[in-house]
Tab-separated table of C-alpha atoms in Angstrom:
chain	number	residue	atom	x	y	z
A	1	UNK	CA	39.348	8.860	-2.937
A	2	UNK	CA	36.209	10.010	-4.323
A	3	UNK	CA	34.283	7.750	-6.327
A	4	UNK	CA	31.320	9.680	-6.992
A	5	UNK	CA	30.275	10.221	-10.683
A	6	UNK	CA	30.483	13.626	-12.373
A	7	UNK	CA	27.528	15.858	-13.178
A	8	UNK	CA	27.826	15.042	-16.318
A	9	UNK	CA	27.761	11.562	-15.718
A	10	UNK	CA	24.778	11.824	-13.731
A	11	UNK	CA	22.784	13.511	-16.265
A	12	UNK	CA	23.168	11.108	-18.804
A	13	UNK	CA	21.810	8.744	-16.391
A	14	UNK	CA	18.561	10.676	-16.021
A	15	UNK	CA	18.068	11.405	-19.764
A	16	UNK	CA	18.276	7.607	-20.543
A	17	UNK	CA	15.522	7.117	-17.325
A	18	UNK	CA	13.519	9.576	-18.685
A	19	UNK	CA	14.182	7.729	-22.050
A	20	UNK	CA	13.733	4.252	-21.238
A	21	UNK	CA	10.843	4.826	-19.093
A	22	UNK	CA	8.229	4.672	-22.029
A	23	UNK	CA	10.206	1.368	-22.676
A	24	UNK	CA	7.933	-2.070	-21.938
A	25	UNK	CA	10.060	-5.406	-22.347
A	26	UNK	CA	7.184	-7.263	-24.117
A	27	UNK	CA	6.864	-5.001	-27.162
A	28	UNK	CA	7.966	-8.096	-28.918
A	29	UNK	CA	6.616	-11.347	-28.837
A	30	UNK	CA	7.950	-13.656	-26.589
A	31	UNK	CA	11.232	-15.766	-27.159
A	32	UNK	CA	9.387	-18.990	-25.252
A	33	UNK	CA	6.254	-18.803	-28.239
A	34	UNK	CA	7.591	-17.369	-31.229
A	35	UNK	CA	9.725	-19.590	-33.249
A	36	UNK	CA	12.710	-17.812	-34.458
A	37	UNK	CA	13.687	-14.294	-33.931
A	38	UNK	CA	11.101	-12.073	-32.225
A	39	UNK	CA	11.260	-9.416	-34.766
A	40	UNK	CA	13.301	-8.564	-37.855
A	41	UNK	CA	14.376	-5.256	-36.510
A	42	UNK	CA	15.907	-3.679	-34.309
A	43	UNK	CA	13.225	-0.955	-31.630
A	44	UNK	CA	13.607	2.196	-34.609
A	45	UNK	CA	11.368	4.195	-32.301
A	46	UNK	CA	13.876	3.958	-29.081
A	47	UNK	CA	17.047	4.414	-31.477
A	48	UNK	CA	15.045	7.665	-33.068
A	49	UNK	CA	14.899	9.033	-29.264
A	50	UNK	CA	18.278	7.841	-28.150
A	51	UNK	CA	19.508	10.531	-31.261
A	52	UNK	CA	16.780	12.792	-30.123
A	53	UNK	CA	18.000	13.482	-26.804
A	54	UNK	CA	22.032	12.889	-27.687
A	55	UNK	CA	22.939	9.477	-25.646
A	56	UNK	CA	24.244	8.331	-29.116
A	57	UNK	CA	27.014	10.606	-29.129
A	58	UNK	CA	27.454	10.410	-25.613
A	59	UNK	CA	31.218	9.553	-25.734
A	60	UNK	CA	32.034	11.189	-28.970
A	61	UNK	CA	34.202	14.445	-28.855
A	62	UNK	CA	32.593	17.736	-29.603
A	63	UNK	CA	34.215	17.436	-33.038
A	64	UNK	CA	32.491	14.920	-34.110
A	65	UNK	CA	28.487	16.487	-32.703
A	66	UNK	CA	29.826	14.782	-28.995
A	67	UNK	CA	29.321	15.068	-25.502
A	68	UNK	CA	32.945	13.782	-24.824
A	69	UNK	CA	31.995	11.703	-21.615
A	70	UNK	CA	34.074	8.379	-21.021
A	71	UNK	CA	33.267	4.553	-20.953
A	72	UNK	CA	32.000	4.665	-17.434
A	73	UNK	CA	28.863	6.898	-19.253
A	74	UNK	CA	28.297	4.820	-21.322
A	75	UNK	CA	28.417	1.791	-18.903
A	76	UNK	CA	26.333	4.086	-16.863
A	77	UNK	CA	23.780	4.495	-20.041
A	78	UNK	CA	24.108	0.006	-21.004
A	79	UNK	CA	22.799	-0.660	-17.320
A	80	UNK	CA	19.631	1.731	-17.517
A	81	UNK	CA	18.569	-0.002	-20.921
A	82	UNK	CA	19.499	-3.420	-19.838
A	83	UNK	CA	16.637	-3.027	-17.150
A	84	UNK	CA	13.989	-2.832	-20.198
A	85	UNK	CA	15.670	-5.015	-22.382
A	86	UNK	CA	16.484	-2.861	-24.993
A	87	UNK	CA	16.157	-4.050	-28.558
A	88	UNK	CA	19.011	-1.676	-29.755
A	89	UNK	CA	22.756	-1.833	-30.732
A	90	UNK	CA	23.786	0.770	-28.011
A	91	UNK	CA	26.990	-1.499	-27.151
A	92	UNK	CA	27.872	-2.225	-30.245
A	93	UNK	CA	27.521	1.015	-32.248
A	94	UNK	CA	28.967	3.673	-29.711
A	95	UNK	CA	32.097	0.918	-28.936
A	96	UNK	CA	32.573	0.966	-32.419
A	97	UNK	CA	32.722	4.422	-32.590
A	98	UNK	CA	34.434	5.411	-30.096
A	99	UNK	CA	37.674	2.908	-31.267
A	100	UNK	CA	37.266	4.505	-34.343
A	101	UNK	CA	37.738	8.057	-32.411
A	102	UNK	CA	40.426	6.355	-30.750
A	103	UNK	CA	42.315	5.066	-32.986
A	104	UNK	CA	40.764	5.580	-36.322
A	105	UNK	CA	42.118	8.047	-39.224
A	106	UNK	CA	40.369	11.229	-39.467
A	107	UNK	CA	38.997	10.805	-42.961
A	108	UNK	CA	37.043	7.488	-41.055
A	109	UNK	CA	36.153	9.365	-38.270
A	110	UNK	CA	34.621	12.209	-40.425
A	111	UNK	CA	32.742	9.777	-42.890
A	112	UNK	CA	31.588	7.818	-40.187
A	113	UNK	CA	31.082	9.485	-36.382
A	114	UNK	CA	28.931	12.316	-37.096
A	115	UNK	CA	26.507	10.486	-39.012
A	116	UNK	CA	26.641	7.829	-36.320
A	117	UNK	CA	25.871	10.591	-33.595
A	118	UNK	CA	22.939	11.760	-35.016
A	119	UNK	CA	21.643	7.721	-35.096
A	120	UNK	CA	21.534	7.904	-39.041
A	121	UNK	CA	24.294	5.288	-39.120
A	122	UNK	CA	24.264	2.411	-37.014
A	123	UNK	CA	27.673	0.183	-36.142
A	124	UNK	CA	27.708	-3.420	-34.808
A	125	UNK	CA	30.616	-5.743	-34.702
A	126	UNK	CA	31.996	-8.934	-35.149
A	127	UNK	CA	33.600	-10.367	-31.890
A	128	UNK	CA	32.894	-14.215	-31.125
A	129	UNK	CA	35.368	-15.659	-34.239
A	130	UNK	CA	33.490	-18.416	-35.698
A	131	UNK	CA	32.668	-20.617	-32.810
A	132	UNK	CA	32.753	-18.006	-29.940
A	133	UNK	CA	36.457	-20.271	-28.170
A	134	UNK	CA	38.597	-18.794	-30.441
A	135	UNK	CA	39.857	-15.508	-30.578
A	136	UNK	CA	37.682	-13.209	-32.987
A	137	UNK	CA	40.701	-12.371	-35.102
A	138	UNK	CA	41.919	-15.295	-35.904
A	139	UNK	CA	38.543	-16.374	-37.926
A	140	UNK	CA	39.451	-13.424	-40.776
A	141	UNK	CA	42.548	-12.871	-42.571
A	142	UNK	CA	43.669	-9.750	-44.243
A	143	UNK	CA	46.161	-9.253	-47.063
A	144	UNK	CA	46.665	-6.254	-49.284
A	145	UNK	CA	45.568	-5.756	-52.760
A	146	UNK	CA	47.481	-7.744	-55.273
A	147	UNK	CA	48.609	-10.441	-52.945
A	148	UNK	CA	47.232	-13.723	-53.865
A	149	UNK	CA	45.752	-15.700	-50.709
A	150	UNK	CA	48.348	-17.970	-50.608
A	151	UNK	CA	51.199	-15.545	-50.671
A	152	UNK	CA	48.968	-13.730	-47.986
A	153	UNK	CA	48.677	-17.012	-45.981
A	154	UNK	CA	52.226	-18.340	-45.866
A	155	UNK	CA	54.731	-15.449	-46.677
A	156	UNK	CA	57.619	-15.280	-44.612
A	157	UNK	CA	56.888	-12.101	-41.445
A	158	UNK	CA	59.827	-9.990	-42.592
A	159	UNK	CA	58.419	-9.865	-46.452
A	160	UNK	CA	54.774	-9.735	-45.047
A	161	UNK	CA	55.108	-7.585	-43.094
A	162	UNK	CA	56.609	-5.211	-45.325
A	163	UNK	CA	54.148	-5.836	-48.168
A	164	UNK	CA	51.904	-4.825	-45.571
A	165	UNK	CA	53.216	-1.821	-44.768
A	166	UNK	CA	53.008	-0.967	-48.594
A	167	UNK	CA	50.081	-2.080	-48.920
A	168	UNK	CA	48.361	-0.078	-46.181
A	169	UNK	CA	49.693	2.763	-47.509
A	170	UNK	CA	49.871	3.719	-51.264
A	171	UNK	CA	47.916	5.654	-52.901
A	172	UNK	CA	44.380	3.638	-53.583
A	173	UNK	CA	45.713	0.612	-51.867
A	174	UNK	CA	43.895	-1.791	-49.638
A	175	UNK	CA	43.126	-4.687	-47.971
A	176	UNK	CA	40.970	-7.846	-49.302
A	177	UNK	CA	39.279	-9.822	-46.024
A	178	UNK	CA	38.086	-13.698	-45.844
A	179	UNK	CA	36.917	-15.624	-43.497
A	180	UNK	CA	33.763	-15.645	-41.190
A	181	UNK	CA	32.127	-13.808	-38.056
A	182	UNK	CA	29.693	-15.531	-36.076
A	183	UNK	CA	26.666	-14.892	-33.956
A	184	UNK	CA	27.002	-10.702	-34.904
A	185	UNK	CA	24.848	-8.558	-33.233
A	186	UNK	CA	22.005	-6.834	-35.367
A	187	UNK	CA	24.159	-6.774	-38.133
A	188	UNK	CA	20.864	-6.729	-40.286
A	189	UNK	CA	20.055	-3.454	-39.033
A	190	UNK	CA	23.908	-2.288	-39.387
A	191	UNK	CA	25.061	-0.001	-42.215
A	192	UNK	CA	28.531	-0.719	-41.221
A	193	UNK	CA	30.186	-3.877	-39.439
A	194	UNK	CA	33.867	-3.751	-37.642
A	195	UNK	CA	35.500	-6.806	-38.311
A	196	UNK	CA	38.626	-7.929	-36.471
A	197	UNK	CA	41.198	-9.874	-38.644
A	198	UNK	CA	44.748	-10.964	-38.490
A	199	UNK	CA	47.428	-10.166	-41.303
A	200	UNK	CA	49.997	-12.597	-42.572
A	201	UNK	CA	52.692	-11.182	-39.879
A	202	UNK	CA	49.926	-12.290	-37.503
A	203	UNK	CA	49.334	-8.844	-36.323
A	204	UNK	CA	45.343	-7.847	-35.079
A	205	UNK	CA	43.581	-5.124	-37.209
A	206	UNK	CA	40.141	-4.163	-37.281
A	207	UNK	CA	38.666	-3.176	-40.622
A	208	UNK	CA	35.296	-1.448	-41.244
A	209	UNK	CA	33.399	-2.412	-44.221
A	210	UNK	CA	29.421	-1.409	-45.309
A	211	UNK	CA	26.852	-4.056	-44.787
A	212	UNK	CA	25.972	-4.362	-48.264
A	213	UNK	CA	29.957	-4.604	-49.909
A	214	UNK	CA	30.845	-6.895	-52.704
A	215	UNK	CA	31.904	-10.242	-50.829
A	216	UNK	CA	30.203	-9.741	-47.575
A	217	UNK	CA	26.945	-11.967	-46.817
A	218	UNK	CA	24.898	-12.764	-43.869
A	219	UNK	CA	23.134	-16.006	-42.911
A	220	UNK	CA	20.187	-15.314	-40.031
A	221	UNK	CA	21.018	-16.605	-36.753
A	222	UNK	CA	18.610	-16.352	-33.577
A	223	UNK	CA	20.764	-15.948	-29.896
A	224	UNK	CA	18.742	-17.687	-26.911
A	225	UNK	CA	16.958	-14.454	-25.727
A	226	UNK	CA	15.473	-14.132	-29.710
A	227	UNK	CA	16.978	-11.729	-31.469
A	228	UNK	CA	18.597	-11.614	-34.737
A	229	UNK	CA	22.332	-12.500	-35.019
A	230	UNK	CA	23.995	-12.865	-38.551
A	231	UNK	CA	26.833	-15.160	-39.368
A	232	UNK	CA	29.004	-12.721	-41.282
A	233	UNK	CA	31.010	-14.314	-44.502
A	234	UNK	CA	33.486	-12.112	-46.039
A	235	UNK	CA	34.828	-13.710	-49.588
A	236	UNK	CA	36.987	-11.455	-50.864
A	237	UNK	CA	35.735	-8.380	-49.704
A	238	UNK	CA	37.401	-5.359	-50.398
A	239	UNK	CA	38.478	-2.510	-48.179
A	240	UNK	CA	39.879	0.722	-48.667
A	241	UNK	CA	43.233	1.798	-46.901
A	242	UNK	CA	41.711	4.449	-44.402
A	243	UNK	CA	39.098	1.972	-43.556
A	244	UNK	CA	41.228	-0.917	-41.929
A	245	UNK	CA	42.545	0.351	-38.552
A	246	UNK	CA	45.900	-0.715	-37.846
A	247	UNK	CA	46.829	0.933	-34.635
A	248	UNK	CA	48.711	-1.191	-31.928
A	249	UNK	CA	45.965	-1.958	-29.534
A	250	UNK	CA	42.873	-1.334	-31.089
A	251	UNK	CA	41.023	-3.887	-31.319
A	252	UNK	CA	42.221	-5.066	-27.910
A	253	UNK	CA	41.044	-1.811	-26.371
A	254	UNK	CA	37.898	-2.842	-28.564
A	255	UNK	CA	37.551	-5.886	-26.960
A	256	UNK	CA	38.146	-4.954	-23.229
A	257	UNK	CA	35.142	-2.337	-23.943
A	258	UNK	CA	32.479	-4.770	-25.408
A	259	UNK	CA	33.331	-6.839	-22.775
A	260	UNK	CA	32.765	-4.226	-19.799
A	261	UNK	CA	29.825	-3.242	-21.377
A	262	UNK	CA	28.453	-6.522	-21.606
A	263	UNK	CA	28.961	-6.911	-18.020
A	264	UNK	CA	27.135	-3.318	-17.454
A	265	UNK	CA	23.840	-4.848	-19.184
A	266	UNK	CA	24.378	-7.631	-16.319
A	267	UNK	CA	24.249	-5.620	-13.793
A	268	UNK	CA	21.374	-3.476	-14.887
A	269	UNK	CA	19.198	-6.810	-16.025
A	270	UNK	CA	20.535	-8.398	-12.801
A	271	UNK	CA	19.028	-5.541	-10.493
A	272	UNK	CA	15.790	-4.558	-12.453
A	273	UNK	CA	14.910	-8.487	-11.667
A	274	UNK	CA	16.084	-8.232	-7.866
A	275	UNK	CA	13.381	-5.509	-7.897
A	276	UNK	CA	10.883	-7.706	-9.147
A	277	UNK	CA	11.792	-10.286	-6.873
A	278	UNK	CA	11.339	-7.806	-3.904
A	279	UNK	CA	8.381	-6.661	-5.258
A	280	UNK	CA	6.724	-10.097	-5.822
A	281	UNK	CA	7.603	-11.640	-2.625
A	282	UNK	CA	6.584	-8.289	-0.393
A	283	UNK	CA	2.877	-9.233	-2.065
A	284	UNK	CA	2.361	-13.224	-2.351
A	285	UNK	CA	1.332	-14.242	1.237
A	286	UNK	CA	1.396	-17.610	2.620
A	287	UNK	CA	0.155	-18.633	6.448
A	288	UNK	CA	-0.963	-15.088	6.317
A	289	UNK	CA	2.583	-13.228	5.989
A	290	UNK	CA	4.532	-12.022	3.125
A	291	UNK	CA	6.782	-14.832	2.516
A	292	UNK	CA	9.675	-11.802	1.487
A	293	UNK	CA	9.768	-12.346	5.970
A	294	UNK	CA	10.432	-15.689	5.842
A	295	UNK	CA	14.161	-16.145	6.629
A	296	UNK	CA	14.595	-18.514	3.514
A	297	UNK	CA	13.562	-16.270	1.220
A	298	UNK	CA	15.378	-12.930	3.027
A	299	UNK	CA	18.696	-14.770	2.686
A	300	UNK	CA	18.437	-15.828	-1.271
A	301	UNK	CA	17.498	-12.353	-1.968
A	302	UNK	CA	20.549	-11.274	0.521
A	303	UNK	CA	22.928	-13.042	-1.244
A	304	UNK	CA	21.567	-11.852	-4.680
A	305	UNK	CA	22.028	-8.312	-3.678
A	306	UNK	CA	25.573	-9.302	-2.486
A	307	UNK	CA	26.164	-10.461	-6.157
A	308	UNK	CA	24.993	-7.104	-7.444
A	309	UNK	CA	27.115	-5.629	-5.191
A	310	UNK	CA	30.383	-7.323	-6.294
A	311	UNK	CA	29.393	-7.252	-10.161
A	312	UNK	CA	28.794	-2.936	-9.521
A	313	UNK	CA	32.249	-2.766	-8.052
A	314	UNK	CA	33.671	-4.889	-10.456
A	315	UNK	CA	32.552	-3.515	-13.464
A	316	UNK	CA	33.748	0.333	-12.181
A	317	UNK	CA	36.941	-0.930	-11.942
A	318	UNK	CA	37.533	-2.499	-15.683
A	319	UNK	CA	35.490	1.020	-17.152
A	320	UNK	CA	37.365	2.983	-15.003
A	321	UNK	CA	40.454	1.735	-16.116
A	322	UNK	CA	39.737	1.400	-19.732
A	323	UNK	CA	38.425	5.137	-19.244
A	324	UNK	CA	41.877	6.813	-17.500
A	325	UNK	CA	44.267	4.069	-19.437
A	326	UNK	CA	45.608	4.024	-15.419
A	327	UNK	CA	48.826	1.583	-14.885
A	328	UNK	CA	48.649	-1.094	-11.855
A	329	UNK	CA	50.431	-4.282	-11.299
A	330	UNK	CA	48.301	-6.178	-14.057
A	331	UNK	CA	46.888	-5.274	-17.163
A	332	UNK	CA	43.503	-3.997	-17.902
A	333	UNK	CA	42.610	-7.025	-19.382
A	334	UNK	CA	42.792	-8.391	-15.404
A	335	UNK	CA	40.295	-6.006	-13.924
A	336	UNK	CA	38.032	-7.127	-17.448
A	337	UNK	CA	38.862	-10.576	-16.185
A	338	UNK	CA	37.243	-10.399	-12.639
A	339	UNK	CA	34.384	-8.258	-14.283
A	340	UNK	CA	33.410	-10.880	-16.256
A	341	UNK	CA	34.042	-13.530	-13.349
A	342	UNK	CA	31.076	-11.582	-11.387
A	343	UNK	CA	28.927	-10.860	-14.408
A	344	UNK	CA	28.659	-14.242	-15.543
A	345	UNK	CA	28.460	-16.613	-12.926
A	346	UNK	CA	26.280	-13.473	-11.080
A	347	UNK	CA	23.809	-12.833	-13.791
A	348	UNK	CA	23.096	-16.534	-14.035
A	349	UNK	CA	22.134	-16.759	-9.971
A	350	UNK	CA	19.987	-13.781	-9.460
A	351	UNK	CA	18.044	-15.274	-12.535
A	352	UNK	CA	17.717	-18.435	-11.021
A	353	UNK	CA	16.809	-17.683	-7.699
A	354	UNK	CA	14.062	-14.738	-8.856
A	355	UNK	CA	12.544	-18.011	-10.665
A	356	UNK	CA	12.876	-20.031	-7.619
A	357	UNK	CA	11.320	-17.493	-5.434
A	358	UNK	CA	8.505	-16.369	-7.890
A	359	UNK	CA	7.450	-20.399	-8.008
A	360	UNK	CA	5.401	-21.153	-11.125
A	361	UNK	CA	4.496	-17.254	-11.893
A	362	UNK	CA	7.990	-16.595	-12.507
A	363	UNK	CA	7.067	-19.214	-15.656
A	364	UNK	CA	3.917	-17.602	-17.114
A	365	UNK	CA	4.671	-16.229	-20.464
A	366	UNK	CA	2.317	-13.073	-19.620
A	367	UNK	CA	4.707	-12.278	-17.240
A	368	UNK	CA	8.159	-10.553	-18.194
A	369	UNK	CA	10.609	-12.083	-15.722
A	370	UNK	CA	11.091	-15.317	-18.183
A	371	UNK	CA	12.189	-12.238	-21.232
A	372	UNK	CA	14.807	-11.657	-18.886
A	373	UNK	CA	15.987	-15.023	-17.912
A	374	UNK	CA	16.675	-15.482	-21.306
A	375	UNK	CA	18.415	-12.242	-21.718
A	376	UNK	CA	20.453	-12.930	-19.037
A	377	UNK	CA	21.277	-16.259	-20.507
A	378	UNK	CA	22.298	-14.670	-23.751
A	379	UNK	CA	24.321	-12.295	-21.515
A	380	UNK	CA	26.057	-15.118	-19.794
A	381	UNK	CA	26.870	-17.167	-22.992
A	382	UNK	CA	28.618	-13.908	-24.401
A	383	UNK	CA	30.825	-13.779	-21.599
A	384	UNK	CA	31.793	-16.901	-21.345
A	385	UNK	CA	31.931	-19.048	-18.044
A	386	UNK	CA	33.893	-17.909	-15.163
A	387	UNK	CA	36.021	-20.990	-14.915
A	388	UNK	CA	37.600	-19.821	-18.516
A	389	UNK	CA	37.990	-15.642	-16.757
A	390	UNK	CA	39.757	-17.242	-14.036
A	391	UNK	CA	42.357	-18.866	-15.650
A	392	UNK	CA	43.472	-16.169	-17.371
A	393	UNK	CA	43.592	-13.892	-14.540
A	394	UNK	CA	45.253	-16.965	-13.198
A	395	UNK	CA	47.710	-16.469	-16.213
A	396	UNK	CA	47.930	-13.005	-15.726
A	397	UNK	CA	49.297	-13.184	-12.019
A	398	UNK	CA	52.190	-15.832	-12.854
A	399	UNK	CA	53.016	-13.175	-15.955
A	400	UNK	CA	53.101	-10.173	-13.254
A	401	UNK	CA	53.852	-11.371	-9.896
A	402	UNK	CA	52.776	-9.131	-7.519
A	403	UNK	CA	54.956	-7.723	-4.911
């Protein structure tokens, strides 16, 4: 097997080097001294030259103003910018899009992927629920037009279900959404948030709805590495037919994506600090020798780079399956599962031991390794710990018994 990327996966590595290189961490203040968020938006100068040089569309189709490339591209692009932190909804707004191409209606897709492309639109999402334990979908309910929310709430599946169906699809129908999102990435910044919600049958949709829509507020939130989050509250708000997706796996697929991404900022943050772990310890001297030779130190930084290791193979195997939609003995959601295993609990270590081995330099705010400590923090709260991952891999095996 070859497991080589393509050209054209290779070159969209190089444009975002040659992109991110002009990238420093601290062009914000620092998380440890500012109180609050770090700044109000998100870095409009990088998210001008991501549209500049195309790595916005990077997984669109050419119909849309796309390259066409896959999820591993973009997981490819999400680990570059991870290893300058940043500030820009690259996850969130080309995921978006790209369930939209996916499983979206084309009058969506035409109002909404070009424009996104060309960076003049900018997507974020709503995937942590209310508390960030419960399943995202479950925190927003959808019902068509007319229903009242208790008929909406309590209406037996069969007649749901078929009010549903009606109301999804006549002419100037749509859907009316309540409920909350929490801890939303940059959805200040966003012209457009995806929100997951559940109808009365129970099934998952995933409507899209402007920022600024009748019923929709946002309360500032601030996630541990400093950025801006929004608590999304949606009272009422109204949604056209063609803009609540209500394909059979969407927001699943959805789901499996943000996650894999997630774990591809991981593994970029993760190795960008190995580096300056390497780095550091090659130069600070003690008895008169590097102390990156002292056997102590070579085998924390070995068993970092084994980390790295198993969170790079990991994380090819969920994109690669979300990108091919290839069958196995488990679900894609069990390849996402041991992705996130590695990412989380991985993250979290090299972190800790590059501010174990840098002593009390590692500490100094003038110095960026604490910006990503609490990056990967942030990272490793999103995923969730990987005592929760392994039970439901666990769950997955007794559901598919292998062999």
């Amino acid at each position: 097997m070859d497991f080589t990327f393509t050209e054209e996966q290779q070159a969209a590595v190089e444009a975002a080097r040659a992109v991110f290189s002009d990238v420093a961490p601290d062009r914000t203040p620092s998380p440890a001294l500012t109180p609050g968020a770090v700044a109000d938006d998100i870095d409009r100068q990088l998210w001008n030259e991501l549209a500049r040089t195309d790595l916005l569309g990077l997984t669109l189709s050419p119909d849309h103003g796309g390259a066409g490339l896959d999820p591993i591209a973009l997981c490819l692009v999400l680990r570059e910018s991870a290893k300058v932190l940043a500030r820009v909804p690259l996850l969130e707004s080309c995921a978006v899009a790209m369930a939209i191409q996916r499983y979206g209606g084309s009058t969506l897709a035409a109002e909404l992927l070009p424009r996104a492309g060309r960076g003049e639109l900018i997507l974020t999402v709503g995937a942590n629920g209310r508390s960030g334990h419960d399943p995202a979908e479950l925190a927003v309910t959808a019902r068509p037009y007319g229903e009242s929310g208790e008929s909406g709430e309590s209406g037996e599946s069969g007649e749901s279900g078929e009010s549903e169906e009606n109301g999804a699809s006549e002419e100037g129908s749509g859907w009316v959404l309540d409920g909350v999102q929490s801890a939303v990435p940059w959805a200040q910044a966003a012209d457009w948030i995806a929100v997951p919600a559940h109808t009365a049958g129970g099934r998952p949709v995933l409507a899209l709805l402007p920022r600024t829509r009748d019923g929709v507020t946002l309360a500032d939130q601030v996630s541990t590495s400093g950025e801006r989050l929004a608590e999304v509250r949606l009272d009422g708000a109204r949604v056209e037919a063609h803009e609540l997706i209500d394909a059979p796996g969407c927001w699943e697929w959805l789901r499996s994506l943000l996650t894999t991404g997630t774990c591809a900022l991981a593994l970029g943050l993760g190795e960008r600090v190995l580096a300056m772990t390497a780095e550091y310890t090659g130069k600070r001297e003690q008895f008169g020798f590097p102390v990156a030779t002292f056997q102590a130190v070579a085998v924390q930084a070995a068993d970092r780079y084994i980390d790295l290791r198993a969170m790079e193979a990991t994380l090819w195997q969920a994109a690669w399956r979300i990108s091919s939609d290839a069958g196995g003995p488990l679900p894609t959601a069990a390849d996402v599962a041991v992705a996130k295993i590695w990412a989380s609990d991985g993250v979290r270590r090299v972190v800790q031991t590059a501010q174990h081995l840098h002593g009390g330099f590692g500490a100094d705010t003038d110095y960026p390794l604490h910006r990503f400590h609490a990056w990967a923090k942030q990272i490793e709260l999103s995923l969730g710990p990987a005592a929760a991952h392994e039970e439901a891999l666990g769950d997955l095996l007794a559901a598919h018994p292998l062999g």
